[in-house]
Short mmCIF file of C-alpha atoms and ligand atoms in Angstrom, two decimals:
data_model
loop_
_atom_site.label_atom_id
_atom_site.label_comp_id
_atom_site.label_asym_id
_atom_site.label_seq_id
_atom_site.Cartn_x
_atom_site.Cartn_y
_atom_site.Cartn_z
CA MET A 160 19.58 -1.02 -35.15
CA SER A 161 17.52 0.95 -32.76
CA VAL A 162 16.57 -0.82 -29.51
CA VAL A 163 12.55 -0.91 -30.41
CA ASP A 164 14.18 -2.40 -33.50
CA ALA A 165 16.02 -4.92 -31.92
CA LEU A 166 13.47 -6.22 -29.37
CA ALA A 167 11.07 -6.69 -32.23
CA GLU A 168 13.44 -8.95 -33.47
CA ALA A 169 14.36 -10.06 -30.44
CA LEU A 170 10.68 -11.06 -29.08
CA PRO A 171 7.43 -12.99 -30.80
CA ALA A 172 5.39 -9.80 -32.49
CA ASP A 173 2.36 -9.82 -29.51
CA ALA A 174 5.28 -8.61 -26.37
CA LEU A 175 5.66 -5.48 -28.08
CA ILE A 176 3.50 -2.07 -28.44
CA THR A 177 4.15 0.56 -30.05
CA ASP A 178 0.26 2.03 -31.15
CA PRO A 179 0.44 5.23 -29.61
CA ALA A 180 -3.03 4.44 -28.34
CA ILE A 181 -1.94 1.36 -26.52
CA LEU A 182 0.82 3.51 -25.12
CA GLU A 183 -1.53 6.86 -23.70
CA GLY A 184 -2.31 4.41 -21.61
CA ALA A 185 0.73 3.24 -19.66
CA GLN A 186 1.40 6.87 -18.48
CA SER A 187 0.62 7.54 -15.27
CA ASP A 188 -0.48 5.46 -12.08
CA ALA A 189 -3.53 6.10 -9.78
CA SER A 190 -1.57 9.06 -8.02
CA GLY A 191 -2.66 10.72 -12.08
CA THR A 192 0.54 12.30 -12.07
CA GLY A 193 2.00 10.75 -14.89
CA ALA A 194 1.92 12.79 -18.35
CA VAL A 195 4.92 10.80 -20.72
CA ARG A 196 3.98 8.21 -23.36
CA PRO A 197 6.43 5.56 -23.25
CA VAL A 198 8.60 4.85 -26.25
CA ALA A 199 7.46 1.39 -26.37
CA LEU A 200 5.22 -1.09 -24.11
CA LEU A 201 6.41 -4.79 -22.88
CA ARG A 202 4.54 -7.14 -22.67
CA PRO A 203 5.90 -10.22 -22.06
CA SER A 204 4.69 -13.27 -21.63
CA SER A 205 7.84 -15.81 -20.10
CA VAL A 206 10.63 -15.17 -17.92
CA GLU A 207 12.53 -15.61 -20.81
CA GLN A 208 10.87 -12.94 -22.32
CA ILE A 209 11.90 -10.69 -19.79
CA SER A 210 15.69 -11.73 -19.48
CA THR A 211 16.43 -11.24 -23.24
CA ALA A 212 14.21 -7.68 -23.62
CA LEU A 213 16.16 -6.58 -20.21
CA LYS A 214 20.13 -8.11 -21.70
CA LEU A 215 19.17 -6.39 -24.75
CA CYS A 216 17.55 -2.96 -23.10
CA ASN A 217 20.58 -3.30 -21.07
CA ALA A 218 22.99 -3.42 -23.12
CA HIS A 219 21.80 -0.39 -25.71
CA GLY A 220 21.20 1.81 -22.03
CA GLN A 221 17.96 2.03 -22.10
CA ALA A 222 15.96 3.13 -19.18
CA VAL A 223 13.40 0.57 -18.72
CA VAL A 224 9.60 1.27 -16.18
CA PRO A 225 8.04 -1.99 -14.45
CA GLN A 226 4.50 -1.23 -14.36
CA GLY A 227 2.26 -3.73 -12.38
CA GLY A 228 -1.28 -2.65 -11.79
CA MET A 229 -0.80 0.71 -12.00
CA SER A 230 -2.46 1.41 -8.59
CA GLY A 231 0.63 3.15 -7.18
CA LEU A 232 0.34 6.42 -5.59
CA ALA A 233 4.07 7.92 -5.60
CA GLY A 234 4.54 7.86 -9.76
CA GLY A 235 6.67 5.15 -9.11
CA ALA A 236 5.49 3.45 -12.79
CA ASN A 237 5.30 6.33 -14.77
CA PRO A 238 7.85 6.86 -17.55
CA ARG A 239 9.82 9.52 -18.54
CA ALA A 240 10.98 10.33 -21.90
CA GLY A 241 12.46 7.82 -24.14
CA ASP A 242 11.49 5.35 -21.27
CA ILE A 243 10.12 1.86 -22.46
CA ALA A 244 7.67 0.21 -20.28
CA LEU A 245 6.98 -3.58 -19.60
CA SER A 246 3.74 -4.16 -18.54
CA MET A 247 3.57 -7.58 -16.41
CA ALA A 248 -0.18 -8.25 -16.76
CA ARG A 249 0.68 -11.59 -19.23
CA PHE A 250 3.13 -13.31 -17.51
CA ALA A 251 0.12 -13.83 -14.63
CA GLY A 252 -1.81 -17.24 -13.10
CA VAL A 253 -1.37 -19.22 -9.58
CA GLU A 254 0.98 -21.97 -10.29
CA GLU A 255 0.53 -23.57 -7.05
CA ILE A 256 -0.87 -23.96 -3.74
CA ASP A 257 1.12 -26.60 -1.78
CA PRO A 258 -1.17 -27.33 0.94
CA VAL A 259 1.23 -28.67 3.17
CA ALA A 260 3.40 -26.09 3.15
CA GLU A 261 0.61 -23.55 3.31
CA THR A 262 2.76 -21.62 0.56
CA MET A 263 1.04 -20.07 -3.19
CA THR A 264 3.99 -19.92 -5.74
CA VAL A 265 2.86 -16.93 -8.60
CA ARG A 266 3.42 -15.00 -11.27
CA ALA A 267 4.12 -11.62 -10.24
CA GLY A 268 1.21 -10.29 -13.04
CA THR A 269 -1.64 -12.27 -11.01
CA VAL A 270 -3.81 -9.23 -9.97
CA LEU A 271 -4.37 -9.36 -6.07
CA GLN A 272 -7.46 -10.07 -5.43
CA ALA A 273 -6.80 -12.94 -7.87
CA ALA A 274 -4.50 -14.10 -5.89
CA GLN A 275 -6.17 -14.18 -2.43
CA GLN A 276 -9.64 -15.68 -4.09
CA ALA A 277 -7.79 -18.44 -5.70
CA ALA A 278 -6.41 -19.13 -1.61
CA ARG A 279 -10.05 -19.48 0.29
CA GLU A 280 -11.47 -22.19 -2.71
CA ALA A 281 -8.05 -23.75 -1.12
CA GLY A 282 -8.87 -22.94 2.27
CA PHE A 283 -6.51 -20.71 3.08
CA ALA A 284 -6.25 -16.11 3.10
CA LEU A 285 -3.13 -14.87 1.39
CA PRO A 286 -2.48 -12.40 4.23
CA VAL A 287 -1.91 -9.13 2.45
CA ASP A 288 -4.98 -6.78 1.53
CA LEU A 289 -5.97 -3.11 0.70
CA GLY A 290 -7.97 -1.00 -1.14
CA ALA A 291 -6.66 -1.41 -4.53
CA ARG A 292 -6.77 -5.18 -4.16
CA GLY A 293 -8.85 -5.39 -8.05
CA SER A 294 -6.32 -4.10 -9.48
CA CYS A 295 -2.37 -3.93 -7.70
CA GLN A 296 -0.95 -7.15 -8.81
CA ILE A 297 1.65 -9.18 -6.95
CA GLY A 298 5.10 -7.59 -8.62
CA GLY A 299 3.64 -4.44 -7.47
CA ILE A 300 2.90 -5.43 -4.36
CA ILE A 301 6.09 -6.78 -3.55
CA ALA A 302 7.71 -4.34 -5.17
CA THR A 303 6.16 -1.39 -3.01
CA ASN A 304 6.02 -3.72 0.45
CA ALA A 305 2.47 -2.46 0.27
CA GLY A 306 0.97 -2.37 3.39
CA GLY A 307 -3.04 -2.86 3.68
CA VAL A 308 -5.87 -3.13 6.64
CA SER A 309 -4.00 -6.53 8.03
CA VAL A 310 -0.75 -5.58 8.80
CA ILE A 311 -1.36 -5.46 12.57
CA ARG A 312 -2.06 -9.60 12.56
CA ASP A 313 0.14 -10.08 9.34
CA GLY A 314 3.00 -7.83 8.77
CA MET A 315 3.64 -6.36 5.65
CA THR A 316 4.22 -7.99 2.02
CA ARG A 317 8.04 -8.84 2.27
CA ASP A 318 7.08 -10.63 6.08
CA ASN A 319 4.67 -13.05 4.11
CA LEU A 320 7.24 -13.60 1.32
CA ARG A 321 8.75 -17.43 1.44
CA GLY A 322 10.73 -17.13 -2.42
CA LEU A 323 11.29 -14.68 -5.00
CA GLU A 324 12.35 -15.13 -8.63
CA VAL A 325 13.85 -11.43 -10.27
CA VAL A 326 15.55 -10.94 -13.22
CA LEU A 327 18.17 -8.16 -13.26
CA ALA A 328 19.37 -5.78 -15.77
CA ASP A 329 21.41 -7.50 -17.63
CA GLY A 330 19.23 -10.16 -17.49
CA THR A 331 20.43 -12.80 -15.34
CA VAL A 332 17.40 -14.49 -13.88
CA LEU A 333 17.77 -15.21 -10.07
CA SER A 334 15.50 -17.89 -8.96
CA ASN A 335 15.11 -19.12 -5.21
CA LEU A 336 11.47 -20.63 -4.98
CA GLY A 337 11.62 -21.88 -1.98
CA LYS A 338 8.91 -22.19 0.31
CA VAL A 339 11.01 -23.08 4.38
CA THR A 340 10.38 -20.39 6.68
CA LYS A 341 14.31 -21.45 8.32
CA ASN A 342 17.04 -20.38 5.31
CA ASN A 343 19.58 -19.13 6.44
CA THR A 344 22.44 -19.68 4.05
CA GLY A 345 24.21 -15.56 3.84
CA TYR A 346 22.74 -13.33 2.32
CA ASP A 347 18.57 -13.33 2.21
CA LEU A 348 17.98 -11.76 -1.64
CA ARG A 349 14.35 -11.90 -0.97
CA HIS A 350 14.59 -8.64 1.51
CA LEU A 351 16.76 -7.44 -1.26
CA PHE A 352 14.21 -6.45 -3.94
CA ALA A 353 10.93 -6.09 -1.89
CA GLY A 354 10.31 -2.10 -2.03
CA THR A 355 12.88 -1.62 -3.90
CA GLU A 356 10.28 0.44 -6.55
CA GLY A 357 11.46 -1.65 -9.67
CA THR A 358 14.85 0.32 -9.53
CA LEU A 359 17.17 -3.62 -8.62
CA GLY A 360 15.41 -6.10 -10.88
CA ILE A 361 11.74 -7.03 -12.50
CA ILE A 362 10.08 -8.81 -9.82
CA THR A 363 8.22 -12.32 -11.59
CA ARG A 364 7.39 -15.50 -9.06
CA ALA A 365 6.38 -15.36 -6.04
CA VAL A 366 6.23 -18.11 -3.06
CA PHE A 367 3.37 -16.27 -0.32
CA ARG A 368 2.96 -17.81 2.87
CA LEU A 369 -0.40 -18.30 3.33
CA ARG A 370 -3.19 -18.77 6.56
CA ARG A 371 -5.08 -21.45 7.42
CA LEU A 372 -9.19 -20.26 7.58
CA VAL A 373 -10.18 -20.34 11.42
CA GLY A 374 -13.20 -18.89 11.42
CA GLN A 375 -15.58 -15.65 10.27
CA GLN A 376 -15.27 -12.42 9.81
CA ARG A 377 -15.99 -9.94 12.68
CA THR A 378 -16.23 -6.35 11.82
CA ALA A 379 -17.55 -3.57 14.03
CA LEU A 380 -17.43 0.36 14.15
CA CYS A 381 -16.41 2.03 17.66
CA ALA A 382 -17.22 5.57 18.89
CA LEU A 383 -14.23 6.49 21.22
CA ASP A 384 -13.97 10.20 22.99
CA THR A 385 -10.38 10.31 23.77
CA TYR A 386 -7.36 9.33 22.30
CA GLU A 387 -5.96 7.25 25.39
CA ASP A 388 -9.40 5.48 25.46
CA VAL A 389 -8.54 4.63 21.30
CA ILE A 390 -4.99 3.36 23.02
CA ALA A 391 -6.94 1.79 25.67
CA PHE A 392 -8.59 -0.05 23.20
CA LEU A 393 -6.09 -1.05 20.75
CA ALA A 394 -4.17 -3.61 23.70
CA HIS A 395 -8.44 -4.71 25.07
CA ALA A 396 -8.18 -5.68 21.92
CA ARG A 397 -5.01 -7.04 21.01
CA ALA A 398 -5.26 -9.09 24.13
CA SER A 399 -9.00 -10.44 23.53
CA LEU A 400 -8.75 -11.28 20.46
CA PRO A 401 -5.49 -13.01 18.58
CA GLY A 402 -7.39 -12.62 15.11
CA LEU A 403 -7.28 -9.11 15.13
CA ALA A 404 -6.46 -7.32 11.99
CA ALA A 405 -7.70 -3.71 11.83
CA PHE A 406 -8.08 -1.49 13.88
CA GLU A 407 -8.69 1.98 11.57
CA ALA A 408 -9.40 4.68 14.23
CA MET A 409 -10.76 7.56 12.48
CA TRP A 410 -10.05 11.63 14.03
CA ARG A 411 -13.39 13.46 14.39
CA ASP A 412 -13.35 15.87 10.62
CA HIS A 413 -12.27 12.39 8.77
CA PHE A 414 -15.49 10.84 9.95
CA ALA A 415 -17.50 13.21 9.74
CA PHE A 416 -16.67 14.72 6.56
CA ASN A 417 -16.94 11.42 4.88
CA GLN A 418 -20.58 10.53 6.56
CA GLU A 419 -22.60 13.49 5.37
CA LYS A 420 -20.83 14.09 1.84
CA GLY A 421 -21.46 9.95 1.81
CA GLY A 422 -24.87 10.28 2.95
CA ILE A 423 -24.24 7.64 5.12
CA SER A 424 -25.78 8.16 8.82
CA LEU A 425 -23.84 5.44 11.15
CA PHE A 426 -23.65 7.94 14.61
CA ALA A 427 -26.11 10.32 15.28
CA ASP A 428 -23.80 12.43 17.35
CA CYS A 429 -20.20 12.37 15.93
CA PRO A 430 -17.65 11.15 18.24
CA ALA A 431 -13.97 12.39 18.79
CA TYR A 432 -13.13 9.56 17.05
CA ALA A 433 -14.15 6.34 15.20
CA VAL A 434 -12.99 3.16 15.34
CA LEU A 435 -13.07 0.25 12.80
CA ILE A 436 -12.65 -2.85 13.72
CA GLU A 437 -11.85 -6.35 12.23
CA ALA A 438 -11.19 -9.83 13.47
CA GLU A 439 -11.47 -12.84 12.41
CA THR A 440 -12.69 -15.40 15.42
CA LYS A 441 -14.26 -18.38 16.39
CA ALA A 442 -17.60 -18.75 17.14
CA ALA A 443 -17.49 -21.67 19.95
CA ALA A 444 -21.44 -22.90 20.96
CA GLY A 445 -22.83 -19.68 20.54
CA GLU A 446 -20.55 -17.83 22.35
CA ASP A 447 -18.36 -15.74 20.12
CA GLY A 448 -14.84 -14.22 21.56
CA PHE A 449 -15.61 -10.60 18.85
CA ASP A 450 -19.01 -9.90 21.42
CA ARG A 451 -17.17 -10.54 24.81
CA MET A 452 -14.26 -8.47 24.04
CA LEU A 453 -17.16 -4.86 23.20
CA GLU A 454 -18.86 -5.73 25.44
CA ALA A 455 -15.96 -6.06 28.10
CA ALA A 456 -14.79 -3.01 26.36
CA TRP A 457 -17.65 -0.68 27.16
CA GLU A 458 -17.86 -1.78 30.91
CA LYS A 459 -14.58 -0.37 31.61
CA GLY A 460 -15.57 2.86 29.10
CA LEU A 461 -12.74 3.11 26.57
CA ILE A 462 -15.94 2.50 23.93
CA ARG A 463 -18.93 4.72 24.29
CA ASP A 464 -21.45 3.04 21.44
CA ALA A 465 -20.95 -0.05 18.77
CA LEU A 466 -22.08 -0.91 15.77
CA VAL A 467 -21.40 -4.38 14.55
CA ALA A 468 -22.11 -5.62 10.77
CA GLN A 469 -24.88 -8.03 10.16
CA SER A 470 -23.90 -8.64 7.19
CA GLU A 471 -20.82 -8.21 4.10
CA THR A 472 -23.04 -5.20 2.45
CA GLU A 473 -23.39 -3.85 6.48
CA ALA A 474 -19.40 -4.01 6.57
CA ARG A 475 -18.67 -1.81 3.31
CA ARG A 476 -20.36 0.46 4.77
CA PHE A 477 -18.15 1.25 7.72
CA TRP A 478 -15.30 0.21 5.54
CA SER A 479 -16.48 3.43 3.16
CA VAL A 480 -16.72 5.13 5.09
CA ARG A 481 -13.00 4.86 6.49
CA GLU A 482 -11.58 4.65 2.70
CA GLY A 483 -13.23 8.32 2.45
CA GLU A 484 -14.93 7.61 -0.96
CA ALA A 485 -16.75 10.41 -1.03
CA MET A 486 -13.63 12.79 -0.64
CA SER A 487 -11.87 12.40 -4.00
CA GLN A 488 -16.04 14.42 -4.62
CA GLY A 489 -15.65 16.76 -2.24
CA LEU A 490 -12.41 17.99 -2.05
CA PRO A 491 -11.72 17.51 -6.00
CA GLY A 492 -7.73 16.76 -6.66
CA LEU A 493 -7.13 16.61 -2.92
CA LEU A 494 -3.30 16.08 -1.38
CA SER A 495 -2.97 12.69 0.40
CA PHE A 496 -0.12 11.67 2.39
CA ASP A 497 0.88 8.35 4.55
CA VAL A 498 3.45 8.78 7.21
CA SER A 499 4.55 6.29 10.32
CA MET A 500 5.33 7.40 13.71
CA PRO A 501 4.80 6.30 17.32
CA ILE A 502 2.06 5.19 17.99
CA GLY A 503 1.98 7.69 20.90
CA ASP A 504 2.37 10.31 19.34
CA MET A 505 0.12 10.34 16.05
CA ASP A 506 -3.19 12.36 18.13
CA ALA A 507 0.03 15.45 18.56
CA PHE A 508 0.57 14.81 15.46
CA ALA A 509 -2.69 15.19 14.38
CA THR A 510 -3.59 17.92 15.96
CA ARG A 511 0.05 20.00 14.80
CA CYS A 512 -0.87 19.01 11.26
CA LYS A 513 -4.49 20.36 12.05
CA GLU A 514 -3.81 23.63 13.57
CA THR A 515 -0.25 24.59 11.06
CA LEU A 516 -2.49 23.91 7.78
CA GLY A 517 -5.28 25.80 8.53
CA GLN A 518 -2.91 28.91 9.91
CA ALA A 519 -0.82 28.53 6.43
CA PHE A 520 -3.75 27.76 4.62
CA PRO A 521 -6.90 29.21 5.29
CA ALA A 522 -10.42 26.96 4.12
CA VAL A 523 -7.94 24.14 4.16
CA HIS A 524 -9.72 20.66 5.10
CA VAL A 525 -7.67 18.42 6.86
CA LEU A 526 -8.95 14.87 7.46
CA ALA A 527 -6.85 12.30 9.24
CA PHE A 528 -7.26 8.27 10.32
CA GLY A 529 -5.25 5.64 10.71
CA HIS A 530 -3.84 2.07 10.66
CA ILE A 531 -3.13 2.79 14.46
CA GLY A 532 -1.93 -0.70 15.63
CA ASP A 533 1.24 -0.05 12.94
CA GLY A 534 2.00 3.61 13.62
CA ASN A 535 0.62 4.65 10.41
CA LEU A 536 -1.28 7.57 9.33
CA HIS A 537 -2.94 8.85 6.41
CA VAL A 538 -3.51 12.76 6.24
CA CYS A 539 -5.69 14.08 3.30
CA ALA A 540 -5.80 17.98 2.47
CA GLY A 541 -7.59 20.08 0.34
CA PHE A 542 -10.42 22.66 -0.73
CA GLU A 543 -13.94 22.27 -1.49
CA ASP A 544 -14.87 22.99 -4.60
CA GLY A 545 -14.86 26.78 -5.50
CA ILE A 546 -12.68 28.11 -3.52
CA ALA A 547 -10.67 30.33 -5.95
CA ASP A 548 -6.98 29.38 -5.44
CA SER A 549 -6.93 25.66 -6.23
CA ILE A 550 -5.05 23.28 -4.12
CA SER A 551 -2.60 22.61 -7.73
CA ASP A 552 -1.19 26.06 -6.97
CA ARG A 553 -0.56 25.61 -2.66
CA ALA A 554 0.28 21.76 -3.32
CA GLU A 555 4.14 21.97 -3.05
CA ALA A 556 4.07 24.37 0.16
CA ILE A 557 1.53 22.56 1.28
CA GLU A 558 4.05 19.85 1.37
CA GLU A 559 7.21 21.43 2.24
CA THR A 560 4.88 22.09 5.78
CA PHE A 561 3.57 18.75 6.24
CA TYR A 562 6.59 16.84 5.59
CA ASP A 563 8.23 19.42 7.58
CA LEU A 564 6.35 18.58 10.57
CA VAL A 565 6.61 14.72 9.98
CA ARG A 566 10.49 15.35 10.11
CA GLN A 567 10.19 16.84 13.69
CA PHE A 568 7.90 14.16 14.93
CA GLY A 569 10.42 11.39 14.13
CA GLY A 570 8.47 9.98 12.25
CA SER A 571 8.49 8.26 9.04
CA ILE A 572 7.82 10.32 5.31
CA SER A 573 6.65 6.66 3.65
CA ALA A 574 4.47 4.27 5.62
CA GLU A 575 3.62 2.24 2.75
CA HIS A 576 2.62 3.85 -0.56
CA GLY A 577 7.15 4.22 -0.97
CA ILE A 578 8.74 7.26 -2.41
CA GLY A 579 8.72 7.29 -6.68
CA THR A 580 8.93 10.21 -7.94
CA LEU A 581 6.48 12.43 -5.46
CA LYS A 582 8.36 11.46 -1.90
CA ARG A 583 12.36 12.11 -3.72
CA PRO A 584 12.42 15.32 -2.10
CA TRP A 585 11.90 14.33 1.19
CA LEU A 586 13.63 11.10 1.58
CA GLY A 587 16.74 12.66 3.34
CA TYR A 588 14.10 13.23 5.89
CA SER A 589 13.27 9.54 6.70
CA ARG A 590 16.93 8.33 5.71
CA SER A 591 20.38 9.65 6.66
CA GLU A 592 23.52 10.69 4.59
CA ALA A 593 24.58 6.80 4.98
CA GLU A 594 21.75 5.04 4.49
CA LEU A 595 21.07 6.64 0.74
CA ALA A 596 24.88 6.42 0.13
CA THR A 597 24.08 2.85 1.17
CA MET A 598 21.48 2.47 -1.43
CA ARG A 599 23.26 3.90 -4.02
CA ALA A 600 25.71 1.89 -4.02
CA ILE A 601 23.56 -0.91 -3.78
CA LYS A 602 22.19 0.01 -6.86
CA SER A 603 25.31 0.67 -8.30
CA ALA A 604 26.30 -3.10 -7.84
CA LEU A 605 23.20 -5.07 -9.12
CA ASP A 606 21.95 -2.22 -12.40
CA PRO A 607 25.73 -0.22 -13.44
CA ASN A 608 24.09 1.02 -16.65
CA GLY A 609 20.90 2.79 -14.18
CA ILE A 610 18.63 1.53 -16.75
CA LEU A 611 15.85 0.21 -14.33
CA ASN A 612 13.62 2.58 -13.44
CA PRO A 613 15.58 5.31 -13.46
CA GLY A 614 14.58 8.91 -11.37
CA LYS A 615 12.52 7.14 -9.08
CA VAL A 616 13.41 6.39 -4.65
CA LEU A 617 17.10 7.85 -5.36
C1 FAD B 927 -7.93 2.94 -3.41
C2 FAD B 927 -6.60 2.22 -3.46
C3 FAD B 927 -6.24 2.04 -1.49
C4 FAD B 927 -4.31 1.71 -2.01
N1 FAD B 927 -4.18 0.89 -0.61
C5 FAD B 927 -3.26 0.45 0.32
C6 FAD B 927 -3.01 0.17 0.99
O1 FAD B 927 -3.90 -0.45 2.13
N2 FAD B 927 -1.69 -0.41 1.55
C7 FAD B 927 -0.10 0.19 0.69
O2 FAD B 927 0.89 -0.15 1.03
N3 FAD B 927 -0.48 0.54 -0.35
C8 FAD B 927 -1.70 1.00 -0.89
N4 FAD B 927 -2.66 1.47 -2.01
C9 FAD B 927 -0.75 2.20 -3.40
C10 FAD B 927 -1.01 0.73 -4.29
O3 FAD B 927 -2.42 -0.03 -4.50
C11 FAD B 927 0.27 0.06 -4.25
O4 FAD B 927 1.70 0.24 -4.19
C12 FAD B 927 0.37 -1.39 -4.71
O5 FAD B 927 1.49 -2.04 -3.95
C13 FAD B 927 0.68 -0.97 -6.24
O6 FAD B 927 0.58 -1.88 -6.88
P1 FAD B 927 0.85 -2.62 -8.66
O7 FAD B 927 1.00 -3.47 -8.64
O8 FAD B 927 -0.35 -1.56 -8.52
O9 FAD B 927 2.34 -0.79 -9.00
P2 FAD B 927 2.38 -0.34 -10.05
O10 FAD B 927 1.50 0.85 -9.11
O11 FAD B 927 2.39 -0.84 -10.95
O12 FAD B 927 4.34 0.45 -9.63
C14 FAD B 927 4.67 0.59 -8.32
C15 FAD B 927 5.82 0.65 -7.88
O13 FAD B 927 6.20 -1.03 -8.48
C16 FAD B 927 7.22 -1.09 -9.46
N5 FAD B 927 6.96 -1.99 -9.67
C17 FAD B 927 5.34 -2.91 -10.25
N6 FAD B 927 5.49 -4.12 -10.87
C18 FAD B 927 6.89 -4.50 -11.04
C19 FAD B 927 7.40 -6.23 -10.95
N7 FAD B 927 7.01 -6.97 -11.61
N8 FAD B 927 8.42 -5.79 -10.85
C20 FAD B 927 9.63 -4.75 -9.77
N9 FAD B 927 8.84 -3.56 -10.35
C21 FAD B 927 7.57 -3.67 -10.61
C22 FAD B 927 6.80 -0.06 -10.20
O14 FAD B 927 7.73 0.19 -11.34
C23 FAD B 927 6.15 1.04 -9.54
O15 FAD B 927 7.87 1.62 -8.79
C24 FAD B 927 -3.92 2.15 -2.37
C25 FAD B 927 -3.77 2.77 -3.99
C26 FAD B 927 -5.46 2.87 -4.04
C27 FAD B 927 -5.74 3.01 -5.82
#
């Protein structure tokens, strides 16, 4: 009996899809690099169904690619020829919010925004947020150990995990949905699965710590003249605002390109660096620490101008420039890099990158912005429409040049998007042979038949 027939026999009809039109939609994540339909799509609605499906696939040596919200940017959820895809979309929902333990127990297929909303309604915040919040799922953010826009306050996804449930390749359900912070009872298996991109197990449920909502969200966009000022402003903001969540710096090219192409006018005189900061502050008796912090920064000469958002709409306008919404239209097929390095090196790296890529690839636009507080730099490289050579002809050479620079600076080739297939060729730039061998040993111990997301990460 074929594996698809065995799955059809063991699972309810709605848990297995073989309709080619539906399989078409399971080809690629948001990187747009997937072009192969899976042979079937599993859509389980319970942990038992996931366990049954994996047991059968393992017995048949059938490769399975886990799929969350498909917002990944590393090709990690893309099927290869012959793979079966396993979508978590039907195993969704918040199971419990415990206001005393300040935790949320949530199913892996839940869309992040829905989980955030449930937390807010209970007076809490789920301490993970990213631009793809409307599509990425809880299982996906754990599997990629997503970062996002509040890492300087809240940490990465793994830092907010209290408990985790995973189904292993042979169908074993490994469940520890504890809510406690302190649990030193041997190996911490939560962290073994966070960031493994579906190669060690299928994440089914998680317990997240929640954060109490204490005040109001304030957002400002500041203009600065030098990178030294950016670093000093970060230290000043951190010391003044315990609730500082985002400190996002845009280099001049990024800010100017997105301001102009997006038709948004913020600073008439384009600054060398624009910094978007966001913090949750307590407004005590008409006074707000946020405004005082900005005034003091101005008096110290760290910032030369600041726009304070007076509404959520205005804050969104600031974010749209930082998120580079105009870039994808202005620079079709642009390459987007996500790397990290010590904060003190980021400006030198951005400058070297612009010089090196500019010399090797004339007319290239190199736009940089970063979650500066956590050393994460995003660099986009692209050409304006109408330039004779398309970017796809030069992508490999640009990537090679770029990652070589990252290696020279001792940086990480992936700060938050993961490895998937797209960064696999460069994994050795950031990980030693000994580390890679240890990863392979863990993989073969947990998935000896190599059925879970083969070809990804390692
Ligand atoms: C507009 C935009 C903004 C973004 N911003 C950020 C950002 O700020 N920070 C950041 O870190 N990322 C960001 N991303 C990337 C992406 O959103 C994250 O990587 C996200 O965590 C992926 O979640 P997903 O559910 O979409 O996973 P998918 O794309 O479906 O899958 C990602 C990987 O996880 C595996 N996987 C998915 N679900 C499971 C599961 N239940 N069990 C085991 N493995 C699983 C897949 O096999 C794949 O390897 C952004 C993407 C977009 C499009």
